[in-house]
Coordinates of C-alpha atoms and ligand atoms in Angstrom, one line a residue:
M1322 CA -15.0 22.6 -18.0
S1323 CA -17.1 23.0 -14.8
L1324 CA -16.0 21.3 -11.6
T1325 CA -18.5 19.2 -9.8
F1326 CA -17.4 16.6 -7.2
E1327 CA -17.8 15.3 -3.7
H1328 CA -14.6 14.7 -1.7
V1329 CA -14.2 13.5 1.9
T1330 CA -10.9 14.3 3.7
L1331 CA -10.1 11.9 6.5
G1332 CA -8.8 13.4 9.8
Q1333 CA -5.4 12.2 10.9
R1334 CA -2.4 13.6 12.6
V1335 CA 0.9 13.0 10.7
L1336 CA 4.2 13.4 12.4
F1337 CA 7.1 13.2 9.9
G1338 CA 10.8 13.3 10.9
S1339 CA 13.9 11.1 10.6
D1340 CA 15.1 9.8 13.9
K1341 CA 12.1 11.2 15.7
A1342 CA 9.8 8.2 16.1
A1343 CA 10.6 7.5 19.8
E1344 CA 10.1 11.1 20.8
N1345 CA 7.0 11.5 18.7
L1346 CA 5.5 8.3 20.0
A1347 CA 6.1 9.3 23.6
A1348 CA 4.3 12.6 22.9
E1349 CA 1.3 10.8 21.4
V1350 CA 1.1 8.4 24.3
A1351 CA 1.0 11.4 26.6
R1352 CA -1.6 13.2 24.4
F1353 CA -3.9 10.1 24.5
E1354 CA -3.2 9.8 28.2
A1355 CA -2.7 6.1 27.5
K1356 CA -1.9 3.8 30.4
K1357 CA -1.9 0.4 28.6
V1358 CA -0.1 0.4 25.3
M1359 CA -0.2 -2.7 23.1
M1360 CA 2.8 -2.7 20.8
I1361 CA 2.2 -4.8 17.6
A1362 CA 5.2 -5.8 15.5
S1363 CA 6.1 -9.0 13.7
E1364 CA 9.2 -10.9 14.9
R1365 CA 11.2 -9.4 12.1
E1366 CA 10.0 -5.9 13.0
A1367 CA 10.4 -6.3 16.8
P1368 CA 13.9 -4.8 17.0
I1369 CA 12.6 -1.7 15.2
A1370 CA 9.6 -1.5 17.6
A1371 CA 11.8 -1.8 20.6
K1372 CA 13.7 1.3 19.6
V1373 CA 10.5 3.2 18.8
A1374 CA 9.1 2.3 22.2
S1375 CA 12.3 3.3 24.1
A1376 CA 10.6 6.3 25.8
I1377 CA 7.2 4.7 26.7
E1378 CA 5.9 2.0 28.9
V1379 CA 4.5 -1.0 27.1
A1380 CA 1.8 -3.2 28.6
L1381 CA 1.9 -5.9 25.9
N1382 CA 4.4 -6.7 23.2
Y1383 CA 2.5 -8.6 20.5
D1384 CA 4.2 -10.3 17.5
D1385 CA 1.8 -12.9 16.2
V1386 CA 1.4 -11.1 12.8
A1387 CA 0.8 -12.9 9.5
P1388 CA 0.2 -11.6 5.9
H1389 CA -3.4 -10.6 5.0
V1390 CA -4.6 -10.8 8.6
P1391 CA -6.0 -14.4 9.1
V1392 CA -9.3 -14.2 11.0
E1393 CA -8.1 -16.5 13.8
K1394 CA -5.0 -14.3 14.3
A1395 CA -7.3 -11.2 14.5
E1396 CA -9.5 -12.9 17.1
K1397 CA -6.5 -14.0 19.2
A1398 CA -5.1 -10.4 19.1
R1399 CA -8.5 -8.9 20.1
A1400 CA -8.7 -11.3 23.0
A1401 CA -5.2 -10.3 24.1
A1402 CA -6.0 -6.6 23.9
A1403 CA -9.2 -7.1 26.0
E1404 CA -7.4 -9.3 28.6
H1405 CA -4.7 -6.7 29.2
G1406 CA -7.1 -3.7 29.3
I1407 CA -5.3 -2.1 26.4
D1408 CA -6.2 1.6 25.8
L1409 CA -3.9 2.4 22.8
L1410 CA -2.7 0.3 19.9
V1411 CA 0.7 1.1 18.4
C1412 CA 1.8 -0.8 15.3
V1413 CA 5.3 -0.7 14.0
G1414 CA 5.8 -2.5 10.7
G1415 CA 4.5 -3.1 7.2
G1416 CA 0.9 -3.4 5.9
S1417 CA 0.4 -6.8 7.6
T1418 CA 1.2 -5.4 11.0
T1419 CA -1.0 -2.3 10.4
G1420 CA -3.7 -4.6 9.2
L1421 CA -3.7 -6.5 12.5
A1422 CA -4.0 -3.3 14.5
K1423 CA -6.9 -2.3 12.3
A1424 CA -8.6 -5.7 12.9
I1425 CA -8.5 -5.0 16.7
A1426 CA -9.7 -1.5 16.2
L1427 CA -12.6 -2.7 14.1
T1428 CA -14.3 -4.5 17.0
S1429 CA -12.9 -2.6 20.0
G1430 CA -12.9 1.0 18.7
L1431 CA -9.4 1.4 20.2
P1432 CA -7.3 4.3 18.7
I1433 CA -4.2 3.4 16.7
V1434 CA -0.9 5.1 16.4
A1435 CA 0.8 3.7 13.3
V1436 CA 4.5 3.7 12.6
P1437 CA 5.0 2.3 9.1
T1438 CA 8.2 0.7 8.0
T1439 CA 7.3 0.0 4.4
Y1440 CA 5.7 2.0 1.6
A1441 CA 2.4 0.0 1.5
G1442 CA 0.3 2.9 2.9
S1443 CA -2.3 1.0 4.9
E1444 CA -1.7 3.5 7.8
A1445 CA -3.4 6.3 5.8
T1446 CA -6.6 4.5 4.8
N1447 CA -9.9 3.5 6.6
V1448 CA -9.8 0.2 4.7
W1449 CA -9.5 -3.1 6.7
G1450 CA -8.8 -6.6 5.4
L1451 CA -9.3 -10.1 6.9
T1452 CA -8.7 -13.5 5.4
E1453 CA -10.7 -16.6 6.1
A1454 CA -10.4 -19.9 4.3
A1455 CA -8.2 -18.3 1.6
R1456 CA -10.8 -15.6 0.9
K1457 CA -9.8 -12.0 1.6
T1458 CA -12.6 -9.7 2.7
T1459 CA -12.1 -5.9 2.8
G1460 CA -14.3 -3.2 4.2
V1461 CA -14.3 0.5 5.1
A1462 CA -14.7 1.8 8.6
D1463 CA -13.5 5.1 10.0
C1464 CA -12.7 3.5 13.3
V1465 CA -9.7 1.6 11.7
L1466 CA -8.1 4.8 10.4
P1467 CA -5.0 5.3 12.6
A1468 CA -5.5 8.5 14.7
T1469 CA -1.8 9.3 14.2
V1470 CA 0.9 8.2 11.8
I1471 CA 4.5 8.6 12.7
Y1472 CA 6.9 8.5 9.8
D1473 CA 10.6 8.0 10.4
A1474 CA 12.8 7.1 7.4
V1475 CA 15.5 5.7 9.7
L1476 CA 13.1 2.8 10.4
T1477 CA 13.0 1.9 6.8
L1478 CA 16.8 1.6 6.3
S1479 CA 16.6 -2.1 7.2
L1480 CA 14.1 -2.8 4.4
P1481 CA 16.1 -4.5 1.7
A1482 CA 16.5 -2.5 -1.6
D1483 CA 14.5 -5.0 -3.7
L1484 CA 11.6 -5.1 -1.2
S1485 CA 11.8 -1.3 -0.9
V1486 CA 11.5 -1.0 -4.7
A1487 CA 8.5 -3.4 -4.8
S1488 CA 6.8 -1.7 -1.9
G1489 CA 7.4 1.8 -3.4
L1490 CA 5.9 0.6 -6.6
N1491 CA 2.9 -0.5 -4.6
G1492 CA 2.6 3.1 -3.5
M1493 CA 3.0 4.2 -7.2
A1494 CA 0.1 1.8 -8.0
H1495 CA -2.1 3.7 -5.5
C1496 CA -1.3 6.9 -7.3
I1497 CA -1.8 5.8 -10.8
D1498 CA -5.0 3.8 -10.1
S1499 CA -6.4 6.9 -8.3
M1500 CA -6.4 8.7 -11.6
W1501 CA -9.4 6.6 -12.8
A1502 CA -10.8 4.9 -9.8
P1503 CA -14.5 5.1 -9.1
R1504 CA -14.2 8.1 -6.7
A1505 CA -11.4 9.9 -8.5
D1506 CA -11.7 13.6 -8.1
P1507 CA -9.4 16.7 -8.6
I1508 CA -8.2 16.6 -5.0
N1509 CA -7.2 13.0 -4.8
Q1510 CA -5.7 13.3 -8.3
A1511 CA -3.6 16.2 -7.2
L1512 CA -2.3 14.1 -4.2
A1513 CA -1.6 11.2 -6.6
A1514 CA 0.4 13.4 -9.0
E1515 CA 2.6 14.7 -6.2
G1516 CA 2.9 11.1 -4.9
I1517 CA 4.2 9.9 -8.4
R1518 CA 6.7 12.8 -8.4
A1519 CA 8.0 12.0 -4.9
L1520 CA 8.2 8.2 -5.5
D1521 CA 9.9 8.7 -8.9
Q1522 CA 12.5 10.9 -7.2
G1523 CA 12.9 8.7 -4.0
L1524 CA 13.0 5.1 -5.3
P1525 CA 16.0 5.5 -7.6
L1526 CA 17.9 7.1 -4.8
I1527 CA 17.1 4.1 -2.5
K1528 CA 18.1 1.7 -5.3
K1529 CA 21.5 3.5 -5.6
H1530 CA 22.1 4.3 -2.0
P1531 CA 19.9 2.1 0.2
Q1532 CA 21.4 3.6 3.4
D1533 CA 20.8 7.2 2.4
L1534 CA 17.9 9.0 4.1
I1535 CA 17.0 11.4 1.4
G1536 CA 15.5 8.8 -1.0
R1537 CA 13.8 7.1 2.0
E1538 CA 12.2 10.3 3.1
Q1539 CA 10.9 11.1 -0.4
A1540 CA 9.5 7.6 -0.7
L1541 CA 7.7 7.7 2.6
Y1542 CA 6.3 11.1 1.8
G1543 CA 5.1 9.7 -1.6
A1544 CA 3.8 6.6 0.0
Y1545 CA 1.6 8.7 2.4
L1546 CA 0.2 10.8 -0.4
S1547 CA -0.4 7.7 -2.5
A1548 CA -2.4 6.1 0.3
V1549 CA -4.5 9.2 1.0
A1550 CA -5.3 9.4 -2.7
F1551 CA -6.1 5.7 -2.9
G1552 CA -8.2 5.8 0.3
S1553 CA -10.3 8.6 -1.2
A1554 CA -10.5 7.5 -4.9
T1555 CA -11.0 3.8 -3.9
S1556 CA -10.0 0.7 -6.0
G1557 CA -9.6 1.0 -9.8
L1558 CA -8.8 -1.7 -12.3
H1559 CA -5.3 -2.3 -11.0
H1560 CA -6.3 -2.9 -7.4
K1561 CA -9.1 -5.2 -8.5
I1562 CA -6.7 -7.4 -10.5
C1563 CA -4.1 -7.5 -7.7
H1564 CA -6.7 -8.2 -5.0
V1565 CA -7.8 -11.3 -7.0
L1566 CA -4.2 -12.5 -7.7
G1567 CA -3.2 -12.0 -4.0
G1568 CA -6.4 -13.6 -2.6
T1569 CA -6.8 -16.5 -5.0
W1570 CA -3.1 -17.5 -5.6
N1571 CA -1.6 -16.0 -2.4
M1572 CA 0.9 -14.0 -4.5
P1573 CA 3.2 -11.5 -2.7
H1574 CA 1.5 -8.2 -2.3
A1575 CA 4.1 -5.6 -3.2
Q1576 CA 5.7 -7.6 -6.0
T1577 CA 2.3 -8.4 -7.6
H1578 CA 1.4 -4.7 -7.6
A1579 CA 4.9 -3.8 -9.0
T1580 CA 4.5 -6.3 -11.8
V1581 CA 0.9 -5.6 -12.9
L1582 CA 1.0 -1.8 -12.8
P1583 CA 2.7 -0.9 -16.1
Y1584 CA 0.3 -3.2 -18.0
V1585 CA -2.8 -1.5 -16.5
L1586 CA -1.3 1.9 -17.3
A1587 CA -0.6 0.8 -20.9
F1588 CA -4.1 -0.6 -21.1
N1589 CA -5.9 2.6 -19.8
A1590 CA -3.6 5.5 -20.9
P1591 CA -4.9 5.7 -24.5
A1592 CA -8.5 5.9 -23.3
A1593 CA -7.7 8.4 -20.5
P1594 CA -5.6 11.2 -22.1
D1595 CA -6.0 13.7 -19.3
A1596 CA -5.0 11.2 -16.7
A1597 CA -2.1 10.1 -18.9
A1598 CA -0.9 13.7 -19.4
R1599 CA -0.9 14.3 -15.6
I1600 CA 1.0 11.0 -15.0
A1601 CA 3.5 11.9 -17.7
A1602 CA 4.0 15.4 -16.2
A1603 CA 4.6 13.9 -12.8
F1604 CA 7.3 11.7 -14.3
G1605 CA 8.7 14.6 -16.2
T1606 CA 8.3 12.6 -19.5
A1607 CA 6.3 13.2 -22.7
D1608 CA 4.5 9.9 -22.3
A1609 CA 3.1 8.2 -19.1
V1610 CA 3.9 4.6 -20.1
D1611 CA 7.5 5.7 -21.0
G1612 CA 7.8 7.4 -17.7
L1613 CA 6.9 4.3 -15.7
N1614 CA 8.9 1.9 -18.0
H1615 CA 11.9 4.1 -17.5
L1616 CA 11.6 4.1 -13.7
R1617 CA 11.1 0.4 -13.7
E1618 CA 14.2 0.0 -15.8
V1619 CA 16.3 2.1 -13.4
L1620 CA 14.9 0.1 -10.4
D1621 CA 15.2 -3.3 -12.0
A1622 CA 11.7 -3.8 -10.8
P1623 CA 9.7 -7.1 -10.6
R1624 CA 8.9 -8.0 -14.2
A1625 CA 6.7 -11.1 -14.7
L1626 CA 3.9 -12.7 -12.7
R1627 CA 5.3 -16.1 -13.6
D1628 CA 8.2 -15.3 -11.3
Y1629 CA 5.8 -15.2 -8.4
G1630 CA 3.9 -18.5 -8.8
F1631 CA 1.2 -17.4 -11.3
T1632 CA 0.9 -19.8 -14.2
Q1633 CA -0.4 -19.4 -17.8
E1634 CA -3.1 -21.9 -16.9
N1635 CA -4.4 -19.6 -14.1
I1636 CA -5.1 -16.8 -16.6
A1637 CA -8.6 -17.9 -17.7
E1638 CA -9.8 -18.3 -14.1
A1639 CA -8.4 -15.0 -13.2
V1640 CA -10.2 -13.3 -16.1
D1641 CA -13.5 -14.9 -14.9
I1642 CA -13.1 -13.6 -11.4
I1643 CA -11.8 -10.1 -12.3
L1644 CA -14.1 -9.2 -15.2
P1645 CA -17.4 -8.8 -13.2
I1646 CA -15.7 -6.6 -10.5
I1647 CA -14.0 -4.1 -12.9
P1648 CA -15.4 -0.6 -12.0
A1649 CA -17.7 1.0 -14.5
S1650 CA -15.5 4.1 -14.2
N1651 CA -12.6 2.4 -15.9
P1652 CA -11.8 4.5 -19.0
R1653 CA -11.3 1.6 -21.3
P1654 CA -14.0 -1.1 -21.4
A1655 CA -12.5 -4.5 -20.4
T1656 CA -13.5 -7.7 -22.2
A1657 CA -12.5 -11.3 -21.7
E1658 CA -10.2 -10.9 -24.7
N1659 CA -8.4 -7.7 -23.7
L1660 CA -8.1 -8.7 -20.1
T1661 CA -6.6 -12.0 -21.2
E1662 CA -4.1 -10.1 -23.3
L1663 CA -3.2 -7.9 -20.3
L1664 CA -2.7 -10.8 -17.9
T1665 CA -0.8 -12.8 -20.5
A1666 CA 1.7 -9.9 -21.0
A1667 CA 2.0 -9.5 -17.3
W1668 CA 2.6 -13.2 -16.8
A1669 CA 5.3 -13.3 -19.5
G1670 CA 6.8 -9.9 -18.6
T1671 CA 6.9 -8.5 -22.1
T1672 CA 7.6 -4.7 -22.2
P1673 CA 4.4 -2.9 -21.4
G1674 CA 2.9 -0.8 -24.2
I1675 CA 4.9 -2.3 -27.0
Ligands
NAD2447 P1 4.3 -6.8 5.0 O1 3.8 -6.0 6.0 O2 3.9 -8.2 4.9 O3 5.9 -6.7 5.1 C1 6.8 -7.5 4.2 C2 8.0 -8.0 5.0 O4 8.9 -7.0 5.3 C3 7.6 -8.7 6.3 O5 8.4 -9.8 6.5 C4 8.0 -7.6 7.3 O6 8.3 -8.1 8.6 C5 9.2 -7.0 6.7 N1 9.5 -5.6 7.1 C6 8.7 -4.6 7.2 N2 9.3 -3.5 7.5 C7 10.6 -3.8 7.5 C8 11.8 -3.0 7.7 N3 11.8 -1.7 7.9 N4 13.0 -3.7 7.7 C9 13.0 -5.0 7.5 N5 11.9 -5.8 7.2 C10 10.8 -5.2 7.3 O7 4.1 -6.2 3.5 P2 3.6 -4.8 3.0 O8 3.8 -4.8 1.6 O9 4.1 -3.7 3.8 O10 2.0 -4.9 3.3 C11 1.2 -5.7 2.6 C12 -0.2 -5.9 3.3 O11 -0.8 -4.7 3.6 C13 -1.2 -6.7 2.5 O12 -1.9 -7.6 3.3 C14 -2.1 -5.6 1.9 O13 -3.4 -6.1 1.6 C15 -2.1 -4.7 3.1 N6 -2.4 -3.3 2.6 C16 -3.6 -2.7 3.1 C17 -3.9 -1.5 2.7 C18 -5.2 -0.9 3.3 O14 -5.5 0.3 2.9 N7 -5.9 -1.5 4.1 C19 -3.1 -0.7 1.9 C20 -1.9 -1.3 1.4 C21 -1.6 -2.6 1.8

């Protein structure tokens, strides 16, 4: 088969090393010749940020972070950055914290050094998100892509095992959805396959030994690959579903992704045999759905949307909103009927693919 595709690789420096975040951040601040650093971290993440900032001077510590970046919080943070003459944004935390740094960069053009402490992966994409009146808007702008990402698995040790599992499966969702997303290509599929392998290796180790660094390092590495793949391939069926569930019913991000993913895989796999074979190979199993189901079993992963506030009565409305935004590239045509079946199974938590 001939190969024809267009792929864009985003430019970003990645510094990876356990217990090296403070040293790496000091080197980056020097490289940027930054004089006024704004350190962004939620209250819960602030102790981690303080350690990471131990070798630099901080002009402004900022902790007014909220999930899904409410517009009013973004405006307040932008004003604070301007008032303090900030010349470098450093964010230490999960996707919500990275999202706030991106919102400031979107209007100011300030560079970001991102220090992620979950496996959400926002640090490796040029996608921003803002929420206004319960409606989440996302967009793409290269100025929000962090210039540097500093990965340090030690910073993730405090992330509880259940949240680590859900967040890691959010990364897994980036990988699997990248296999059939609108801009899927052989390069982002290769990154996604390696991301599946690394997450499949790392997450069970975290579940078993949450304080061991080896699983944490594999999961962070997999999370980075997953985000690069997703940023390049863009949103497929899975991300469209989760975006609607999160935006309309304010469902928790990582847990929603973790719950919906196996149903999307079971839905698409029979219509996408090449993608399914690659996913299965990455899991080291004969069948892609079995591979993911087995991992979820080992992880005791989030199981049913009804556990996170989604009701059976919400399904019809969700189908109405999701159906028109499903990408034409999706390997299996979606209908109101089969999407209702998918969401009903995810709501109830029945074993995917059976
Ligand atoms: P989050 O950032 O809201 O973090 C979840 C919770 O974990 C928070 O209370 C946080 O303070 C805490 N936490 C983070 N790191 C910790 C640590 N090491 N130890 C203890 N507690 C810690 O959740 P998330 O899942 O990381 O990110 C979700 C958000 O990111 C969503 O808004 C989502 O839309 C966005 N996101 C954006 C992109 C993108 O490309 N733009 C990609 C993925 C996710």
